[in-house]
């Protein structure tokens, strides 16, 4: 992410600790002596946001090995991984992700507890406070989405022996998220300020877009608070009305820019910038674990641990330009010091690799085993589709709802490109009822966002995650359809069969249970 000042991870007073909810560093400058000038506050904010690029947050492991097993793409690893629903409660990936999130929350808490005493411009101080409130709330949103009831830690740790922090209800956690994000929305600036929006700090429209996501989530499982559809509509509409954003006419160019570090905050409203600091390279795994298989770095080395599904492929119209970008019809084979493309058969629709994050567009020098690709957290297309969904649930499939989804579809079919003809060809069928439009929104989100970490979240809030996995199993075992590679077929069957109800939420890490006397385990674990 672009930083106002060069990032220095201020471990001197914000270091990590194995007691995730009681992070008290042993070697530090006290906050009382540290927070004396503007630069101190900025560095503290940077230290919190730096957690976004950690391996178990948005560097790519969470995406490829923990949540990418839905009807769009699926993880092909056969060991005990969360993505294939075989991981045990003691799996270190759960503990690592939990730790990163609570470390980020602790850093925000330390900053919020000390920001008021910093001698600096009041407006800039408000920006920093708003960013800290938003990011803390975003971390809580991630936690409650994956773990359900969680400890709602709102103050910095004062005593390492104070480890009994009970879980707050899902409703209470969301209430705090809304409180913090609503306050942040009033404090943070617009994208007109250069370091805000896109790969920089979240701008006002970023906060509005994430608030829409939070409210849509609250309207679905498990809270099912239908009043939040209207709130989601309000926040998404504010982001649209700002006129600060618009769709890139070329869908593929959205990701080429993201991959090659060309920032476009008009379309990409918030992304994790994996490489931006001279002398400090923050590499991730996006496109390496879940991209087009390739053995050589110069072409974009990729392990190819994720495949796309036939269900996703069949959702696309043949004229939809997203299909062959999101689902690559080829992979790379080494030929000496170069590679050649090997194309797959037209029926091999569970064998194909996701193609959204193509590492051949990354800047040189290219690496082996990792990726510098930025992680997209919020795109304008998402705001439009959230507005369409919230409008449909509130008022039915109105002209506004149709306009929002048709903008996304027009871009997908190339109707925003120069020289495009028949501009209404991509429009959704008119005259739908609310239920049919709801299904259209669900399908459109699947077509637009594969490999962006949203599908499982969407399926869970719609209450159809487990039934969707069963549909995928039924698809690969349907003898009337083209045969599926036997090993991949078994992986998909296992993903579905292993997804018992306990997988609604991840297990509380064992270390947290042993340290926190007030903590309880999630059902089934």
Short mmCIF file of C-alpha atoms in Angstrom, two decimals, residues 56-58 60-75 81-85 93-94 97 142 145-147 286 290 306 375 451-460 465 469 472 495 503 506:
data_model
loop_
_atom_site.label_atom_id
_atom_site.label_comp_id
_atom_site.label_asym_id
_atom_site.label_seq_id
_atom_site.Cartn_x
_atom_site.Cartn_y
_atom_site.Cartn_z
CA UNK A 56 -1.68 -15.53 6.47
CA UNK A 57 -3.74 -12.44 5.76
CA UNK A 58 -3.86 -11.16 2.18
CA UNK A 60 -2.28 -15.30 -0.70
CA UNK A 61 -2.27 -18.30 1.64
CA UNK A 62 -5.68 -17.44 3.08
CA UNK A 63 -7.07 -17.16 -0.43
CA UNK A 64 -5.64 -20.30 -2.05
CA UNK A 65 -5.42 -22.74 0.84
CA UNK A 66 -8.21 -21.66 3.17
CA UNK A 67 -11.27 -20.37 1.28
CA UNK A 68 -10.88 -21.31 -2.39
CA UNK A 69 -13.09 -24.36 -2.53
CA UNK A 70 -16.45 -23.31 -3.90
CA UNK A 71 -18.31 -23.62 -7.17
CA UNK A 72 -16.02 -21.13 -8.93
CA UNK A 73 -12.53 -22.42 -8.13
CA UNK A 74 -11.23 -25.16 -5.86
CA UNK A 75 -7.97 -26.10 -4.14
CA UNK A 81 -5.94 -28.02 4.49
CA UNK A 82 -8.86 -25.77 5.46
CA UNK A 83 -9.80 -25.36 1.78
CA UNK A 84 -10.52 -29.06 1.38
CA UNK A 85 -12.18 -29.29 4.80
CA UNK A 93 -2.97 -21.82 9.53
CA UNK A 94 -5.91 -21.06 11.82
CA UNK A 97 -4.38 -15.97 10.70
CA UNK A 142 -12.82 -10.69 9.02
CA UNK A 145 -17.00 -13.78 9.40
CA UNK A 146 -14.60 -16.71 9.81
CA UNK A 147 -14.93 -17.57 13.51
CA UNK A 286 -1.61 -14.39 -5.34
CA UNK A 290 -3.88 -19.86 -7.79
CA UNK A 306 -6.13 -24.20 -7.70
CA UNK A 375 -4.74 -8.26 -3.54
CA UNK A 451 -10.30 -15.89 -7.22
CA UNK A 452 -10.91 -12.68 -5.23
CA UNK A 453 -11.87 -14.34 -1.94
CA UNK A 454 -15.53 -13.33 -2.07
CA UNK A 455 -17.37 -16.43 -3.23
CA UNK A 456 -17.32 -18.39 0.03
CA UNK A 457 -18.29 -15.25 1.95
CA UNK A 458 -21.22 -14.68 -0.41
CA UNK A 459 -22.41 -18.28 -0.29
CA UNK A 460 -22.23 -18.30 3.50
CA UNK A 465 -22.59 -22.75 0.91
CA UNK A 469 -20.80 -27.79 -2.65
CA UNK A 472 -20.54 -29.37 -7.45
CA UNK A 495 -14.38 -31.23 -0.50
CA UNK A 503 -17.22 -25.82 8.91
CA UNK A 506 -13.22 -22.16 11.83
#
